[in-house]
Amino acid sequence: MPLRTDYRPAGRVSAGVSSSRIADHGYLADGRTGALVDRDGSVNWWCPGRFDAPSVFAALLDRDAGGGWSIRPRGAYRTERDYLPDTLVLRTVFTTDTGSVALVDALALEPGARGHDIGRRPPDCLIRSVQGLSGRVDLELTYRPRFEYGMVQGYPLPTAAGLVATAGPATLTLSGQVSLDVDGPDATASFAVSAGDRVDFALQHTSTYGQDRPVAPVDVPHALDETVEGWRSWADLHTYQGRYPDLIRRNALIVQGLTYQPSGAVVAAPTTSLPEKRGGDRNYDYRFGWLRDFSLTLRALWVAACPDESTRLFRWVAQTVGRVDGQPVPIMCGVEGERDVSERVVHTLRGYADSRPIRVGNEAWQQRQADVPGEVLDAAWLLRDYLEPMPADVRDLLRSLADRSARDWRQPDAGMWEARDAERHYLSSKVFCWVALDRAIGFGKRLGGPAELDRWRAARAEIRETVLRDGWHPEVGAYTGAFGSTELDASVLLLPCVGFLPATDPRMWATIELIHKRLSVGGLIRRWDDDPAGFFLCSFWMVQCLAYAGRQEQATALFESVVARANDLGLLAEQIDPATGEQLGNFPQAFSQVGLIGAAWSLTEPTPLAGPGRPERSPEPFTRAG
């Protein structure tokens, strides 16, 4: 399958009934939250205000109880869709036997916001515009507001401002150019659009209390224009220089759409409880910022020529974590730095493909994950030129994280896959303790005095010796996932990526080959032997390992094969079912999108960004301003 990097409409055919598959969705964003719209014009997910706020549309998790907002032709139709260039404004073209219309969807950006300011103060408004292209098309609209994950039905009431539905602290106001019929908690409309016609709608979310004046009407054409220009002004700031530039530009935009702009935090995904397996129970809430994701995301933003976003993201981590002397190292936080994101189960929704439980919050926040200090220090090393002179709070944070790794590296932990059963001595965790100390030593006197540097050097040497001795399993013939385990784990592919071992080291290459042989399924890499689905991020790590080993042709073929699994808009979930090709897991997944960026850069510059023998200054994939 040839690689598509321009994401022009794929021309796939829809029968007119929404299938609600994960990959059927497009993604809208406004800098604080995201919405998912399927190929049939149905908004199936939206949590206004914040990524982790309660939903008002959750049909993705329960078509009956979750609520949604659909606009589609009556009868049979075909669909084509794409983003307007350099935006997250979605355009879906419906073609029927009588004509065609375009449905343009966006979460509005603040009027006048440009460049790095987009998304700071969005109006909490979902705008939809139906534009007649040819002939005449009969359409139907269904509006079903459901608040707090389907717990509360909103009953729309006609007012001068539009249909107003209120539930507790949240109010939705739907305005448009057609009359809607209200039947209890639902509203419907039938209308026709001919060539040259335009019918606009706006759905505004406001706080029920403290609203001292009516909701202002929305000029939808102007709001759409401002949103398009806002996104394009951000894209124009970045000048990536490497292979697959259109692909990198698109993925950088998606990552920007996963960013909570007030703080700079990047969420792992804008959704909760989309399953790793249909009917399974590994369904988690990903609407938070993970420090592990932070490191990979920062690398990707740096590669994608977004150094300003990289430094903002690093500042968020520094302010959120602070010093960790005598305190647990947080592994994840809310988008504004909240530590407690305790998990609860929602019983009002059936779940995607009857996959339960539905979780809000994520209990992993209480885990010990020993790789996290290394993730932060690795990111700091990449940004070292931007941290000069180093602020005192950043220096204190990095020094305390290095001390923590030197002190605690012998302890077991939950690992980077966040096992919920028992702690183990995971190989990747030990290696990232080594990474923490290696990068701290690289900072030298900017971070520590002679005594501290000597202590870090001694611990780094001991970790390396232990990993090389205890991480290798002679019977398996590979580095395995945990000390003493016979189970392969794709996280071991990170060893060459962080510079712990070259990909050409005989034992490392043997491990790469064995993982490729035993964990590969349908052209993707699984995390471990009994993992049911291919994992996009692990597949991109394999691309990097192959590139670092000098297998450029093989690496390129794998990269293009994996990228071809994205949906027609370039969006990736966490995993893919090898039997059906169905994308699974929360969507779109930051891990997957940033993994793609890192893999593409490895095909441009096949040298790890950091590690033994690293250059004093890494090659930069962009031109610095000034």
Short mmCIF file of N, CA and C in Angstrom, two decimals, residues 435-496:
data_model
loop_
_atom_site.label_atom_id
_atom_site.label_comp_id
_atom_site.label_asym_id
_atom_site.label_seq_id
_atom_site.Cartn_x
_atom_site.Cartn_y
_atom_site.Cartn_z
N VAL A 435 19.67 6.12 32.51
CA VAL A 435 19.50 7.32 31.70
C VAL A 435 19.50 8.56 32.59
N ALA A 436 18.78 8.51 33.71
CA ALA A 436 18.72 9.66 34.61
C ALA A 436 20.12 10.07 35.05
N LEU A 437 20.92 9.11 35.43
CA LEU A 437 22.26 9.41 35.92
C LEU A 437 23.19 9.81 34.78
N ASP A 438 23.05 9.18 33.64
CA ASP A 438 23.89 9.52 32.49
C ASP A 438 23.66 10.96 32.07
N ARG A 439 22.40 11.40 31.99
CA ARG A 439 22.12 12.77 31.59
C ARG A 439 22.54 13.75 32.68
N ALA A 440 22.34 13.37 33.95
CA ALA A 440 22.77 14.25 35.04
C ALA A 440 24.28 14.45 34.99
N ILE A 441 25.02 13.39 34.74
CA ILE A 441 26.48 13.49 34.62
C ILE A 441 26.84 14.36 33.42
N GLY A 442 26.07 14.26 32.35
CA GLY A 442 26.33 15.10 31.18
C GLY A 442 26.19 16.58 31.49
N PHE A 443 25.29 16.93 32.38
CA PHE A 443 25.13 18.34 32.77
C PHE A 443 26.33 18.83 33.60
N GLY A 444 27.02 17.90 34.25
CA GLY A 444 28.22 18.24 35.00
C GLY A 444 27.96 19.23 36.11
N LYS A 445 28.82 20.21 36.22
CA LYS A 445 28.75 21.14 37.34
C LYS A 445 27.53 22.04 37.30
N ARG A 446 26.82 22.07 36.16
CA ARG A 446 25.57 22.83 36.12
C ARG A 446 24.51 22.20 37.02
N LEU A 447 24.73 20.91 37.37
CA LEU A 447 23.72 20.20 38.15
C LEU A 447 24.24 19.73 39.50
N GLY A 448 25.49 19.35 39.58
CA GLY A 448 26.00 18.80 40.83
C GLY A 448 27.46 19.11 41.06
N GLY A 449 27.87 19.00 42.33
CA GLY A 449 29.27 19.19 42.69
C GLY A 449 30.06 17.91 42.50
N PRO A 450 31.35 17.93 42.80
CA PRO A 450 32.21 16.75 42.60
C PRO A 450 31.71 15.52 43.33
N ALA A 451 31.26 15.67 44.57
CA ALA A 451 30.80 14.51 45.34
C ALA A 451 29.55 13.89 44.70
N GLU A 452 28.63 14.74 44.26
CA GLU A 452 27.42 14.22 43.63
C GLU A 452 27.75 13.52 42.31
N LEU A 453 28.61 14.12 41.52
CA LEU A 453 28.96 13.52 40.24
C LEU A 453 29.65 12.17 40.45
N ASP A 454 30.51 12.07 41.45
CA ASP A 454 31.16 10.78 41.73
C ASP A 454 30.12 9.74 42.14
N ARG A 455 29.16 10.14 42.97
CA ARG A 455 28.13 9.20 43.41
C ARG A 455 27.27 8.75 42.22
N TRP A 456 26.93 9.67 41.35
CA TRP A 456 26.12 9.32 40.17
C TRP A 456 26.90 8.41 39.23
N ARG A 457 28.18 8.67 39.04
CA ARG A 457 28.99 7.82 38.16
C ARG A 457 29.05 6.39 38.69
N ALA A 458 29.23 6.26 40.00
CA ALA A 458 29.32 4.92 40.59
C ALA A 458 28.00 4.17 40.41
N ALA A 459 26.88 4.86 40.64
CA ALA A 459 25.57 4.20 40.49
C ALA A 459 25.30 3.87 39.03
N ARG A 460 25.68 4.76 38.14
CA ARG A 460 25.47 4.49 36.70
C ARG A 460 26.23 3.24 36.28
N ALA A 461 27.47 3.11 36.72
CA ALA A 461 28.27 1.94 36.36
C ALA A 461 27.67 0.66 36.92
N GLU A 462 27.16 0.75 38.14
CA GLU A 462 26.58 -0.45 38.78
C GLU A 462 25.29 -0.86 38.06
N ILE A 463 24.48 0.12 37.68
CA ILE A 463 23.24 -0.21 36.96
C ILE A 463 23.57 -0.87 35.63
N ARG A 464 24.52 -0.32 34.92
CA ARG A 464 24.87 -0.88 33.61
C ARG A 464 25.35 -2.32 33.75
N GLU A 465 26.22 -2.56 34.72
CA GLU A 465 26.74 -3.91 34.93
C GLU A 465 25.61 -4.87 35.28
N THR A 466 24.68 -4.42 36.11
CA THR A 466 23.56 -5.27 36.54
C THR A 466 22.64 -5.59 35.37
N VAL A 467 22.31 -4.60 34.56
CA VAL A 467 21.42 -4.82 33.42
C VAL A 467 22.05 -5.78 32.43
N LEU A 468 23.32 -5.59 32.12
CA LEU A 468 23.98 -6.46 31.15
C LEU A 468 24.09 -7.89 31.67
N ARG A 469 24.21 -8.03 32.98
CA ARG A 469 24.35 -9.38 33.57
C ARG A 469 22.98 -10.03 33.80
N ASP A 470 22.07 -9.33 34.48
CA ASP A 470 20.82 -9.94 34.90
C ASP A 470 19.69 -9.76 33.88
N GLY A 471 19.84 -8.82 32.96
CA GLY A 471 18.79 -8.59 31.97
C GLY A 471 18.86 -9.58 30.82
N TRP A 472 20.04 -10.14 30.58
CA TRP A 472 20.20 -11.11 29.49
C TRP A 472 19.78 -12.50 29.97
N HIS A 473 18.92 -13.15 29.19
CA HIS A 473 18.49 -14.49 29.54
C HIS A 473 19.09 -15.46 28.52
N PRO A 474 20.09 -16.26 28.92
CA PRO A 474 20.80 -17.10 27.95
C PRO A 474 19.91 -18.14 27.29
N GLU A 475 18.93 -18.67 28.01
CA GLU A 475 18.05 -19.68 27.40
C GLU A 475 17.14 -19.06 26.34
N VAL A 476 16.71 -17.85 26.57
CA VAL A 476 15.86 -17.16 25.59
C VAL A 476 16.73 -16.61 24.45
N GLY A 477 17.95 -16.22 24.82
CA GLY A 477 18.83 -15.62 23.82
C GLY A 477 18.50 -14.17 23.55
N ALA A 478 18.04 -13.45 24.61
CA ALA A 478 17.63 -12.05 24.43
C ALA A 478 17.59 -11.36 25.78
N TYR A 479 17.56 -10.04 25.73
CA TYR A 479 17.22 -9.26 26.93
C TYR A 479 15.71 -9.35 27.09
N THR A 480 15.27 -9.79 28.25
CA THR A 480 13.84 -10.00 28.49
C THR A 480 13.26 -8.85 29.29
N GLY A 481 11.94 -8.88 29.49
CA GLY A 481 11.24 -7.75 30.07
C GLY A 481 11.59 -7.46 31.50
N ALA A 482 11.91 -8.48 32.29
CA ALA A 482 12.24 -8.30 33.70
C ALA A 482 13.33 -9.28 34.08
N PHE A 483 14.08 -8.95 35.10
CA PHE A 483 15.16 -9.83 35.55
C PHE A 483 14.58 -11.21 35.88
N GLY A 484 15.20 -12.26 35.35
CA GLY A 484 14.78 -13.62 35.63
C GLY A 484 13.60 -14.10 34.82
N SER A 485 12.98 -13.22 34.04
CA SER A 485 11.79 -13.60 33.26
C SER A 485 12.22 -14.17 31.92
N THR A 486 11.42 -15.08 31.40
CA THR A 486 11.64 -15.60 30.05
C THR A 486 10.77 -14.88 29.02
N GLU A 487 10.00 -13.91 29.46
CA GLU A 487 9.04 -13.24 28.59
C GLU A 487 9.69 -12.06 27.88
N LEU A 488 9.55 -12.03 26.56
CA LEU A 488 10.01 -10.89 25.79
C LEU A 488 9.09 -9.70 26.05
N ASP A 489 9.67 -8.51 25.94
CA ASP A 489 8.92 -7.27 26.16
C ASP A 489 9.46 -6.23 25.19
N ALA A 490 8.58 -5.65 24.40
CA ALA A 490 9.02 -4.71 23.37
C ALA A 490 9.61 -3.43 23.94
N SER A 491 9.40 -3.16 25.24
CA SER A 491 10.01 -1.97 25.83
C SER A 491 11.53 -2.05 25.81
N VAL A 492 12.07 -3.26 25.68
CA VAL A 492 13.53 -3.43 25.60
C VAL A 492 14.08 -2.78 24.32
N LEU A 493 13.23 -2.54 23.34
CA LEU A 493 13.66 -1.87 22.13
C LEU A 493 14.14 -0.44 22.40
N LEU A 494 13.83 0.07 23.57
CA LEU A 494 14.27 1.43 23.91
C LEU A 494 15.77 1.51 24.20
N LEU A 495 16.42 0.39 24.46
CA LEU A 495 17.85 0.45 24.83
C LEU A 495 18.69 1.17 23.79
N PRO A 496 18.57 0.85 22.50
CA PRO A 496 19.32 1.64 21.52
C PRO A 496 18.81 3.07 21.38
#
